[in-house]
């Protein structure tokens, strides 16, 4: 297989600064900065021309015209040989030079002595960027994942730089370790109040020290800054976080997000998440801003990902629906497996998803505890009622479905088509006792009819016709969609379910969630995230505050199957109005404080602290209503009691999230003090704390540096032109 890479070479004055390497095999490892693997048109190997200084390395395969500096291949390259085309650059001019293959062009834009910018393969521009590689190793034990992320930053420029990178992590991650590696030195980051950490970082940057800081902008969006990276040097940032896995219908799901979807911010918003093009930094006017690569641009950022799975029981099924992988599944019967991202995957532009199920010959433990000194931590999981118990209740309930479909510009293409298919399939499954209505939202929200209508054949046909006419354009005014859906006239003889289908690319999450909490009434809200890199934080929070459940439709998912599972779940009597009797004084800091309803296939987990000296013979009593039947379940600390050291951090993270949720419900509530206290005590990242690391062993050379933003890839399936303002 023929591969093409762009490699930075050592500069000699202003002459040698860029090489395009065409190899007849997949060459592993280079000493250059900014590698890209891609497959050129084979015909491009037949001829090569440069407009400046040229050199080559391919024995016997190249003929030289010394006057014109043209290089022409005499046929395909022999095995294990490479063609190097080296561009000349004059520092006195910024005029781009062009390297042309037969049907392809490479433009060299003002690269300077060591900067790497080129346009390979027609219109694809290779952008200089500090993030070179990301390495992810996840270790899963039961339902808890411990994930180590290493970000390798390098400086491709001829002056020292500050690297700025906005990136995603799971919304329920507890970031507990942060280490900066400079050469042989490893500097462990410490947690400080955010304002203090930012001041330390500014002072260290100004003094010329290598420094790094990590802050949280949203529960699933973080910013990394690394200051004073010398030209040609490399700095690694190691991050460790824990999180619990989602469990759906007996299957577990591990997700590693690789890019942040572009958010829409309503006019007048300044605290949102802006989306801008390269060279347009600062134009969004938002507190947090993400720079996106256009479809014609690439950086050298690659990613490796390995998942080591210990499922705690025999693995029945394991899938990676989003990415090509290489797996070691020889020990599935023992509950062990290793899954690796395939070597030929190079562009981090969608969430990595791993799904697996466990064959349990006995009920899995419902209580996990951990003790540190005089403090105990617990995670109580309430599993859905058994099938036999569900059948004894009234499972045939009339439903009132309010579909809310996102028709904003970011849904253009596959996401909108998938959302339409899901609604279309569900409408055809409704019975004559059910009712429905459809609401679309983009710049505003409007229903497709004035009233909720019975699911007759005529009404369904009319709705399908209107649904088909919807197209995607405009902003993501999700707040309007929420208010329209939850304030629709309600037939109290039916169970109302609001069903949202969206990518969640809204920058005003707080107002959206507050509206759900204030206006939900007797309804339940089910959220369906549609796309390759949806806003999972918003989708999960919508379901929690809406007392429903969240699901995700990946581009490869069968929307019909997911909606069938939703309908079955919606018609199944859930364990509603759950309450828990805690032994007085022994259990504290419970999160979430309001236990959500329990739906078939969707366990509910509650975390908190307890006194290790409590009387373990006294049970925790779980009460709930299943249809018209009251259900009581006793759980004892000394039964099925296992331990996990990550529980302390996971509880602290859950408690912090609960504080943020309370603030969303009450805008006059200031949770910063409590959150800051917990985050500092448990050394965790939060909106009000940050990790900071400084290498004060030496002062970097040079009197000045430049700030370089790491651009990110547009999520697969999301159209750049409908989501990012590009004024270049």
XYZ file of C-alpha atoms in Angstrom:
728
model
C 0.000 0.000 0.000
C 1.290 3.428 -0.898
C 1.341 6.003 1.895
C 2.041 9.732 1.900
C 3.293 11.723 4.860
C 4.351 15.298 5.510
C 7.515 15.479 7.576
C 9.349 18.471 9.015
C 13.089 18.309 8.359
C 15.916 20.002 10.197
C 16.277 23.522 8.812
C 19.516 24.745 7.226
C 19.120 28.485 7.091
C 15.921 29.059 5.173
C 16.418 26.357 2.568
C 15.071 23.052 3.799
C 11.810 23.238 5.710
C 9.335 20.721 4.344
C 9.362 17.279 2.822
C 6.552 15.392 1.178
C 7.328 11.693 1.496
C 5.722 9.176 -0.814
C 6.529 5.636 0.196
C 5.674 2.347 -1.401
C 4.950 0.788 1.972
C 3.515 1.857 5.298
C 6.605 3.292 7.001
C 6.390 3.149 10.784
C 8.035 5.878 12.832
C 9.740 9.094 11.763
C 11.816 11.708 13.432
C 9.714 14.483 11.967
C 6.877 16.468 13.440
C 3.370 16.371 12.071
C 2.881 13.084 10.285
C -0.138 12.383 8.133
C -1.064 9.117 6.518
C -3.193 9.231 3.426
C -3.564 7.436 0.128
C -2.837 9.552 -2.953
C -4.059 8.881 -6.439
C -1.702 6.145 -7.783
C -1.253 8.144 -10.972
C 0.385 10.865 -8.917
C 3.416 8.621 -8.527
C 4.176 8.839 -12.232
C 5.364 12.426 -12.211
C 6.598 15.009 -9.710
C 7.454 18.656 -10.258
C 8.615 21.371 -7.873
C 8.913 25.097 -8.397
C 11.932 25.429 -6.155
C 14.823 23.483 -4.667
C 14.235 19.741 -4.818
C 15.873 16.581 -3.586
C 14.960 12.926 -3.648
C 15.736 9.534 -2.171
C 14.662 6.567 -4.255
C 17.528 4.653 -5.779
C 17.231 4.183 -9.514
C 13.659 5.430 -9.621
C 14.255 9.125 -10.226
C 15.515 11.054 -13.268
C 16.788 14.602 -12.690
C 16.632 17.671 -14.895
C 19.327 19.804 -13.236
C 18.219 23.015 -14.933
C 14.538 22.936 -14.045
C 14.796 20.894 -10.843
C 12.093 18.579 -12.155
C 11.970 15.049 -10.828
C 10.134 12.398 -12.774
C 9.568 8.883 -11.506
C 10.234 6.091 -13.938
C 7.378 3.949 -12.629
C 6.033 2.780 -9.285
C 8.415 3.043 -6.358
C 10.238 -0.142 -5.395
C 9.305 -1.742 -2.062
C 10.579 0.031 1.067
C 11.757 3.094 -0.864
C 10.620 6.677 -0.549
C 10.419 9.767 -2.732
C 11.334 12.986 -0.900
C 10.391 16.356 -2.357
C 11.895 19.185 -0.332
C 10.574 22.704 -0.737
C 12.702 25.825 -0.590
C 11.397 28.824 1.339
C 12.755 32.352 1.346
C 12.174 34.121 4.691
C 12.008 37.442 2.868
C 8.793 36.556 1.110
C 5.524 34.967 2.111
C 4.536 34.034 -1.431
C 3.255 30.460 -1.418
C 5.115 27.925 -3.500
C 3.439 25.014 -5.197
C 4.469 21.393 -5.501
C 2.501 19.649 -8.208
C 1.946 15.983 -8.824
C 0.153 14.989 -11.991
C -3.375 15.423 -10.602
C -2.568 16.819 -7.166
C -1.133 19.981 -5.659
C 0.841 20.894 -2.550
C 0.968 24.530 -1.510
C 3.647 25.720 0.930
C 2.334 28.724 2.858
C 4.886 30.971 4.597
C 6.415 28.098 6.506
C 9.419 29.936 7.931
C 12.371 28.094 9.419
C 10.672 25.036 10.767
C 6.941 25.740 10.638
C 4.908 23.141 8.811
C 2.007 24.228 6.616
C 1.127 22.571 3.354
C -1.797 21.770 1.108
C -1.673 18.106 0.063
C -3.999 16.202 -2.244
C -5.926 18.853 -4.068
C -7.532 21.085 -1.445
C -6.490 19.465 1.841
C -4.337 21.824 3.861
C -1.914 20.463 6.438
C -2.168 22.849 9.402
C 0.660 23.369 11.931
C -0.574 22.293 15.351
C 1.092 21.480 18.670
C -0.877 18.337 19.602
C 0.923 15.475 17.897
C -0.586 12.351 19.409
C -3.084 11.140 22.004
C -2.707 7.777 23.707
C -5.633 6.332 25.673
C -5.564 3.264 27.926
C -8.828 2.339 29.657
C -9.049 -0.351 32.321
C -12.598 -1.497 33.085
C -13.418 -3.470 36.219
C -17.087 -4.320 36.476
C -18.958 -1.075 35.845
C -16.089 1.307 36.701
C -13.535 2.551 34.165
C -10.123 3.991 34.993
C -8.757 5.870 31.973
C -5.247 7.209 31.360
C -4.905 9.823 28.601
C -1.500 11.032 27.370
C -1.397 14.130 25.170
C 1.930 14.660 23.375
C 2.596 18.303 22.461
C 5.467 19.395 20.213
C 6.512 22.728 18.764
C 6.744 22.793 14.946
C 7.625 26.515 14.869
C 10.889 28.445 15.238
C 9.762 30.352 18.360
C 8.512 28.986 21.636
C 4.763 28.622 21.903
C 1.830 28.262 24.247
C -0.464 25.411 23.169
C -4.204 25.789 23.820
C -6.480 22.787 23.341
C -10.218 22.462 24.089
C -11.239 18.803 24.228
C -13.972 16.471 25.542
C -14.080 13.870 28.292
C -17.097 11.878 29.539
C -19.579 14.072 31.392
C -19.339 11.972 34.565
C -15.543 11.701 34.661
C -13.669 12.364 37.901
C -10.274 13.757 36.829
C -7.962 12.849 39.694
C -4.387 12.916 38.340
C -2.429 15.309 36.147
C 1.269 14.878 35.325
C 3.464 16.996 33.035
C 6.579 15.360 31.548
C 9.411 17.590 30.303
C 12.336 15.485 29.090
C 13.251 13.251 32.024
C 11.320 15.373 34.515
C 7.814 14.422 35.669
C 5.958 17.196 37.462
C 2.771 16.115 39.218
C 0.018 18.706 38.996
C -1.751 20.016 42.060
C -5.347 21.189 42.464
C -5.904 24.818 43.383
C -8.849 27.173 43.210
C -9.271 28.098 39.585
C -8.431 31.790 40.006
C -5.292 30.944 41.985
C -4.213 28.290 39.458
C -4.711 30.700 36.552
C -2.611 33.349 38.316
C 0.181 30.825 38.983
C 0.078 29.823 35.330
C 0.261 33.423 34.075
C 3.230 34.174 36.318
C 5.068 30.998 35.304
C 4.409 31.682 31.631
C 5.644 35.247 31.962
C 8.789 34.093 33.784
C 9.653 31.705 30.937
C 8.964 28.459 32.835
C 7.309 25.470 31.209
C 3.849 25.298 32.787
C 0.506 23.633 32.164
C -3.033 24.119 33.422
C -6.249 22.165 32.949
C -9.677 23.727 33.529
C -13.282 22.567 33.169
C -15.617 24.626 30.970
C -18.532 22.184 30.988
C -18.857 18.774 32.658
C -17.769 17.299 29.296
C -15.548 20.117 27.898
C -12.049 20.931 29.205
C -9.223 23.297 28.294
C -5.539 22.386 28.363
C -2.812 25.043 28.142
C 0.921 24.348 27.961
C 3.254 27.363 28.044
C 6.791 27.889 26.778
C 7.299 24.847 24.578
C 10.718 25.290 22.968
C 11.092 24.836 19.193
C 11.466 21.156 18.374
C 10.784 19.986 21.946
C 8.044 17.705 23.255
C 5.955 17.883 26.417
C 3.555 15.151 27.541
C 0.461 15.702 29.679
C -0.917 12.616 31.450
C -4.512 12.712 32.722
C -6.238 10.017 34.784
C -9.973 9.911 35.351
C -12.618 7.492 36.622
C -16.220 7.102 35.580
C -19.080 4.637 35.787
C -20.434 2.913 32.694
C -23.979 3.216 31.400
C -25.992 0.023 31.523
C -28.814 -0.480 29.024
C -30.919 -3.641 28.795
C -28.235 -5.655 30.551
C -25.404 -4.341 28.341
C -22.643 -1.945 29.388
C -21.360 0.924 27.268
C -17.915 2.557 27.441
C -17.523 5.849 25.544
C -14.404 7.891 24.857
C -15.274 11.181 23.125
C -12.731 12.391 20.567
C -14.053 15.795 19.495
C -16.495 18.465 20.667
C -19.545 19.163 18.545
C -20.076 22.817 17.557
C -22.549 24.593 19.827
C -25.192 27.126 18.868
C -25.390 30.169 21.172
C -28.540 32.317 21.183
C -28.030 36.020 20.355
C -26.679 37.966 23.321
C -24.992 34.906 24.875
C -21.394 35.386 26.064
C -20.987 32.385 28.383
C -21.500 29.750 25.692
C -19.130 27.630 23.602
C -18.140 29.328 20.343
C -17.286 27.608 17.056
C -14.797 29.409 14.772
C -12.597 28.661 11.790
C -8.800 28.739 11.794
C -7.670 32.348 11.646
C -10.988 33.560 13.035
C -10.147 33.082 16.717
C -11.999 35.406 19.081
C -14.825 36.065 16.632
C -17.473 34.112 18.544
C -17.419 36.375 21.595
C -18.002 33.348 23.837
C -16.327 32.486 27.128
C -15.086 29.201 25.655
C -14.123 28.907 22.002
C -13.250 25.953 19.803
C -11.378 26.242 16.515
C -12.522 23.743 13.879
C -10.722 22.341 10.891
C -12.580 22.660 7.631
C -13.084 19.524 5.521
C -10.042 20.656 3.497
C -7.736 20.815 6.532
C -5.843 18.280 8.617
C -3.367 18.309 11.481
C -0.879 15.618 12.424
C -2.829 14.637 15.550
C -3.287 10.865 15.688
C -4.761 8.659 18.392
C -4.152 5.208 19.879
C -6.753 3.644 22.163
C -6.683 0.402 24.157
C -9.426 -0.970 26.406
C -8.574 -3.710 28.907
C -11.844 -5.242 30.065
C -12.477 -7.305 33.194
C -16.259 -7.656 33.069
C -16.633 -9.605 36.303
C -18.393 -12.453 34.503
C -18.434 -14.294 31.167
C -18.788 -11.834 28.288
C -21.741 -12.681 26.069
C -21.223 -10.093 23.369
C -18.740 -7.349 22.575
C -19.060 -4.699 19.854
C -17.334 -1.528 18.666
C -19.928 -0.009 16.305
C -18.033 3.226 15.681
C -14.429 2.272 14.855
C -12.336 -0.480 13.293
C -10.553 -2.378 16.047
C -8.097 -5.163 16.711
C -9.209 -7.399 19.565
C -7.862 -10.151 21.804
C -11.019 -12.013 22.737
C -9.548 -15.388 23.616
C -10.579 -15.140 27.284
C -14.189 -14.034 26.902
C -15.303 -16.983 29.022
C -13.252 -15.602 31.899
C -14.688 -12.132 31.434
C -11.430 -10.688 30.058
C -10.841 -8.956 26.736
C -8.524 -6.386 25.152
C -9.705 -4.078 22.369
C -7.415 -1.738 20.411
C -8.125 0.921 17.840
C -6.982 -0.303 14.436
C -3.649 1.079 13.218
C -5.156 2.575 10.087
C -7.509 4.841 12.032
C -5.969 8.300 12.254
C -8.637 11.025 12.400
C -10.249 11.625 15.835
C -13.623 12.903 14.675
C -16.242 10.825 16.509
C -16.915 9.145 19.844
C -15.407 5.708 20.394
C -18.088 3.346 21.715
C -17.557 -0.143 23.167
C -20.587 -2.228 24.136
C -20.609 -5.564 25.917
C -22.917 -7.736 28.008
C -22.242 -10.197 30.793
C -23.831 -13.613 31.285
C -24.696 -13.653 34.974
C -25.606 -16.987 36.532
C -26.601 -15.200 39.724
C -27.716 -11.658 40.528
C -24.860 -9.182 40.412
C -24.024 -7.270 43.616
C -26.267 -4.264 44.215
C -24.014 -2.544 46.734
C -20.366 -1.508 46.435
C -18.514 0.163 49.315
C -15.100 1.587 50.100
C -13.672 2.748 53.435
C -10.915 5.305 53.976
C -10.188 5.898 57.654
C -13.364 7.012 59.372
C -15.265 7.646 56.117
C -17.162 5.110 54.051
C -18.470 5.445 50.496
C -21.162 3.435 48.786
C -22.826 2.963 45.398
C -26.318 1.465 45.567
C -27.683 0.145 42.273
C -31.416 -0.458 41.963
C -32.086 -2.949 39.183
C -35.376 -3.017 37.258
C -38.103 -5.378 38.471
C -38.092 -8.902 37.086
C -40.027 -9.762 33.951
C -42.488 -11.829 35.985
C -43.161 -8.915 38.287
C -43.619 -6.544 35.375
C -46.185 -8.846 33.767
C -48.268 -8.765 36.931
C -48.829 -5.029 36.550
C -50.752 -3.140 33.906
C -48.247 -3.006 31.040
C -50.692 -1.807 28.396
C -50.835 1.929 29.061
C -52.098 4.513 26.600
C -49.313 6.874 25.610
C -49.225 10.507 24.564
C -45.985 11.052 22.633
C -44.735 14.563 21.935
C -41.859 14.208 19.449
C -39.443 17.143 19.414
C -37.096 17.016 16.414
C -34.044 19.234 15.961
C -33.989 20.708 12.432
C -31.076 23.111 12.955
C -28.150 23.312 10.533
C -25.943 20.898 12.483
C -28.503 18.115 11.879
C -28.178 18.406 8.107
C -27.688 15.108 6.316
C -27.476 11.774 8.113
C -28.533 12.999 11.624
C -31.832 14.494 10.432
C -32.547 11.498 8.211
C -31.948 9.174 11.161
C -34.207 11.238 13.453
C -36.977 11.200 10.843
C -36.646 7.424 10.442
C -36.933 6.941 14.201
C -40.109 9.037 14.433
C -41.560 7.429 11.298
C -41.011 3.947 12.723
C -42.484 4.832 16.117
C -45.605 6.439 14.666
C -46.367 3.261 12.748
C -46.100 1.220 15.970
C -48.633 3.263 17.953
C -52.043 1.844 18.760
C -55.471 3.503 18.413
C -55.555 4.362 22.142
C -52.303 6.326 21.809
C -51.913 9.953 20.725
C -49.061 12.062 19.396
C -47.814 15.383 18.065
C -44.548 16.514 16.393
C -42.669 19.732 17.167
C -39.712 20.968 15.114
C -37.187 23.473 16.405
C -34.331 25.460 14.863
C -34.362 29.268 15.096
C -37.782 28.865 16.724
C -40.183 26.036 17.536
C -43.517 25.121 15.995
C -45.796 22.075 16.178
C -47.009 20.362 13.016
C -50.556 20.583 14.379
C -52.555 22.484 16.972
C -53.488 19.568 19.203
C -52.388 16.136 20.273
C -54.172 13.768 17.891
C -55.138 10.087 18.148
C -52.792 7.702 16.335
C -55.278 6.814 13.625
C -54.074 5.732 10.172
C -55.180 9.048 8.669
C -53.430 11.160 11.315
C -50.249 9.123 11.058
C -50.220 9.439 7.253
C -50.679 13.203 7.497
C -47.884 13.480 10.058
C -45.514 11.405 7.924
C -46.113 13.715 4.974
C -45.306 16.790 7.071
C -42.309 15.074 8.647
C -40.841 14.300 5.224
C -40.955 18.000 4.261
C -38.682 19.110 7.131
C -35.153 20.218 6.249
C -32.187 21.332 8.388
C -31.138 24.953 8.661
C -30.763 27.699 11.233
C -29.743 27.774 14.891
C -30.415 25.405 17.791
C -33.003 27.229 19.914
C -33.608 24.180 22.064
C -35.195 26.213 24.839
C -38.092 27.048 22.515
C -38.547 23.351 21.730
C -38.629 22.428 25.427
C -41.186 25.067 26.316
C -43.439 24.256 23.373
C -43.437 20.541 24.176
C -43.965 20.767 27.925
C -46.707 23.393 27.691
C -48.762 21.566 25.093
C -52.313 20.772 26.306
C -52.261 17.402 28.069
C -54.788 14.560 28.012
C -54.515 13.257 31.599
C -55.977 9.876 30.614
C -52.701 9.107 28.855
C -49.102 8.952 30.045
C -47.275 11.920 28.507
C -43.761 11.348 27.165
C -41.726 14.107 25.538
C -39.254 12.538 23.096
C -36.338 14.772 22.050
C -34.195 13.839 19.029
C -31.195 16.168 18.750
C -27.403 16.380 18.695
C -27.607 18.683 21.725
C -25.380 21.362 20.179
C -26.786 24.129 22.361
C -24.509 26.500 24.249
C -27.107 27.546 26.843
C -27.521 24.177 28.555
C -28.344 25.797 31.886
C -31.469 27.572 30.686
C -32.658 24.488 28.816
C -32.308 22.245 31.870
C -33.895 24.818 34.157
C -36.917 24.972 31.876
C -37.279 21.172 31.972
C -37.110 21.137 35.768
C -39.628 23.989 36.129
C -42.146 22.958 33.460
C -42.035 19.131 33.402
C -45.249 18.612 35.340
C -46.528 15.045 35.035
C -44.614 14.380 31.814
C -41.492 12.279 31.436
C -38.713 13.289 29.055
C -36.737 10.825 26.950
C -33.685 12.184 25.142
C -32.180 10.621 22.014
C -28.755 11.929 21.031
C -28.395 11.634 17.254
C -24.936 11.707 15.651
C -21.304 10.669 16.025
C -20.274 13.154 18.769
C -23.397 14.407 20.503
C -23.520 16.570 23.628
C -23.874 13.629 26.017
C -23.819 15.872 29.082
C -26.980 17.650 27.952
C -28.677 14.438 26.817
C -28.022 12.679 30.131
C -29.049 15.698 32.215
C -32.255 16.142 30.207
C -33.204 12.556 31.039
C -32.324 12.920 34.734
C -34.262 16.160 35.196
C -37.043 14.839 32.964
C -37.283 11.633 35.057
C -36.937 9.613 31.882
C -34.003 7.943 30.137
C -31.355 8.807 27.550
C -30.388 6.840 24.453
C -27.936 7.498 21.633
C -28.331 6.829 17.924
C -24.898 6.408 16.383
C -24.666 6.708 12.587
C -24.326 2.916 12.409
C -27.209 2.174 14.806
C -30.559 0.759 13.800
C -32.936 3.538 14.798
C -35.931 1.221 14.515
C -34.505 -1.206 17.078
C -33.695 1.603 19.503
C -37.184 3.090 19.186
C -38.776 -0.347 19.632
C -36.849 -0.706 22.889
C -38.023 2.768 23.906
C -41.680 1.935 23.247
C -41.411 -1.315 25.172
C -39.766 0.538 28.040
C -42.337 3.328 27.979
C -45.244 0.874 28.137
C -43.590 -1.103 30.923
C -44.588 0.061 34.388
C -41.525 1.712 35.866
C -40.728 1.829 39.546
C -41.895 5.388 40.089
C -41.746 7.746 43.059
C -38.756 5.940 44.532
C -37.801 6.707 48.110
C -35.102 5.205 50.317
C -35.148 4.828 54.091
C -31.586 5.403 55.306
C -30.578 4.416 58.864
C -30.627 7.702 60.753
C -27.314 9.526 60.880
C -25.334 6.746 59.207
C -25.779 7.796 55.562
C -25.088 11.341 54.349
C -24.354 13.387 51.203
C -26.673 11.337 49.017
C -26.516 12.033 45.274
C -28.721 12.379 43.401
C -30.956 13.758 46.115
C -34.088 13.077 44.054
C -34.000 9.474 42.915
C -35.138 9.197 39.270
C -37.794 6.773 38.097
C -36.683 3.269 37.204
C -37.335 1.992 33.680
C -36.975 -1.500 32.298
C -33.379 -2.188 31.339
C -32.112 1.018 33.028
C -30.643 0.548 36.512
C -30.435 3.566 38.815
C -27.284 4.169 40.879
C -27.192 6.284 44.036
C -23.936 7.278 45.714
C -23.142 8.672 49.127
C -21.091 8.475 52.289
C -21.717 6.355 55.383
C -20.289 5.731 58.839
C -18.185 2.539 58.672
C -19.214 1.807 62.277
C -22.922 1.769 61.440
C -25.057 -1.198 62.461
C -24.839 -3.408 59.371
C -27.816 -5.481 60.446
C -30.134 -2.561 59.712
C -31.259 -2.514 56.069
C -31.604 0.242 53.519
C -35.241 0.086 52.436
C -36.132 1.010 48.861
C -39.783 1.842 48.206
C -41.527 2.589 44.947
C -44.745 2.313 42.968
C -45.122 -0.073 40.047
C -48.445 0.655 38.431
C -50.924 0.430 41.311
C -48.686 -1.844 43.342
C -46.307 -0.739 46.104
C -42.893 -2.406 46.082
C -40.411 -2.674 48.980
C -36.834 -3.940 48.803
C -34.359 -4.283 51.686
C -30.600 -4.079 51.055
C -27.963 -4.902 53.694
C -24.416 -3.617 53.877
C -22.988 -7.015 54.747
C -24.581 -8.835 51.790
C -22.888 -8.810 48.376
C -20.518 -6.182 49.751
C -17.523 -5.561 47.464
C -15.000 -2.746 47.496
C -13.553 -0.336 44.959
C -11.045 2.446 45.795
C -12.362 4.709 43.026
C -15.643 5.158 44.907
C -14.352 8.133 46.903
C -13.530 10.118 43.753
C -16.688 8.965 41.982
C -18.863 10.006 44.910
C -17.159 13.418 45.040
C -17.702 13.901 41.303
C -21.373 12.865 41.604
C -21.853 15.222 44.548
C -20.316 18.071 42.542
C -22.668 17.309 39.638
C -25.589 17.341 42.049
C -24.543 20.795 43.259
C -24.466 22.050 39.663
C -27.928 20.555 39.052
C -29.302 22.320 42.101
C -27.914 25.615 40.819
C -29.602 24.985 37.472
C -32.902 24.508 39.276
C -32.419 27.678 41.328
C -30.437 30.473 39.621
C -30.180 32.315 42.967
C -28.290 29.391 44.495
C -24.485 29.651 44.516
C -22.929 26.180 44.825
C -19.362 27.364 44.237
C -18.346 27.227 47.901
C -19.465 23.635 48.466
C -18.153 22.443 45.101
C -14.799 24.152 45.634
C -14.476 22.616 49.102
C -15.226 19.068 47.906
C -13.003 19.405 44.817
C -10.051 20.646 46.878
C -10.540 17.972 49.544
C -10.597 15.176 46.959
C -8.103 16.836 44.548
C -10.558 16.826 41.643
C -11.072 19.067 38.662
C -14.288 21.095 38.772
C -15.700 24.368 37.413
C -14.070 26.149 40.370
C -10.762 24.271 40.641
C -7.938 23.546 38.214
C -4.842 21.392 37.882
C -1.573 23.347 37.659
C 1.987 22.082 37.053
C 5.161 24.199 36.720
C 8.742 23.205 35.840
C 10.834 25.912 37.516
C 14.141 24.108 36.975
C 15.090 26.362 34.067
C 13.963 29.381 32.071
C 13.221 28.690 28.420
C 15.121 30.645 25.785
C 13.745 33.623 23.911
C 12.074 36.823 25.007
C 8.673 36.077 23.512
C 6.395 33.294 22.314
C 3.103 32.908 20.518
C -0.185 31.309 21.578
C -1.220 28.513 19.217
C -4.723 27.068 19.302
C -5.073 23.369 18.584
C -7.857 23.026 15.992
C -10.171 20.032 16.234
C -11.978 17.917 13.673
C -15.605 18.500 12.836
C -17.606 15.482 14.085
C -18.256 12.920 11.395
C -21.601 13.585 9.733
C -21.814 17.258 10.827
C -21.494 19.799 8.021
C -18.866 22.469 8.568
C -20.585 25.116 6.469
C -23.783 24.977 8.550
C -22.130 25.209 11.971
C -18.936 27.295 11.753
C -18.576 30.889 10.644
C -15.582 31.044 8.308
C -14.765 34.619 7.332
C -11.367 33.917 5.857
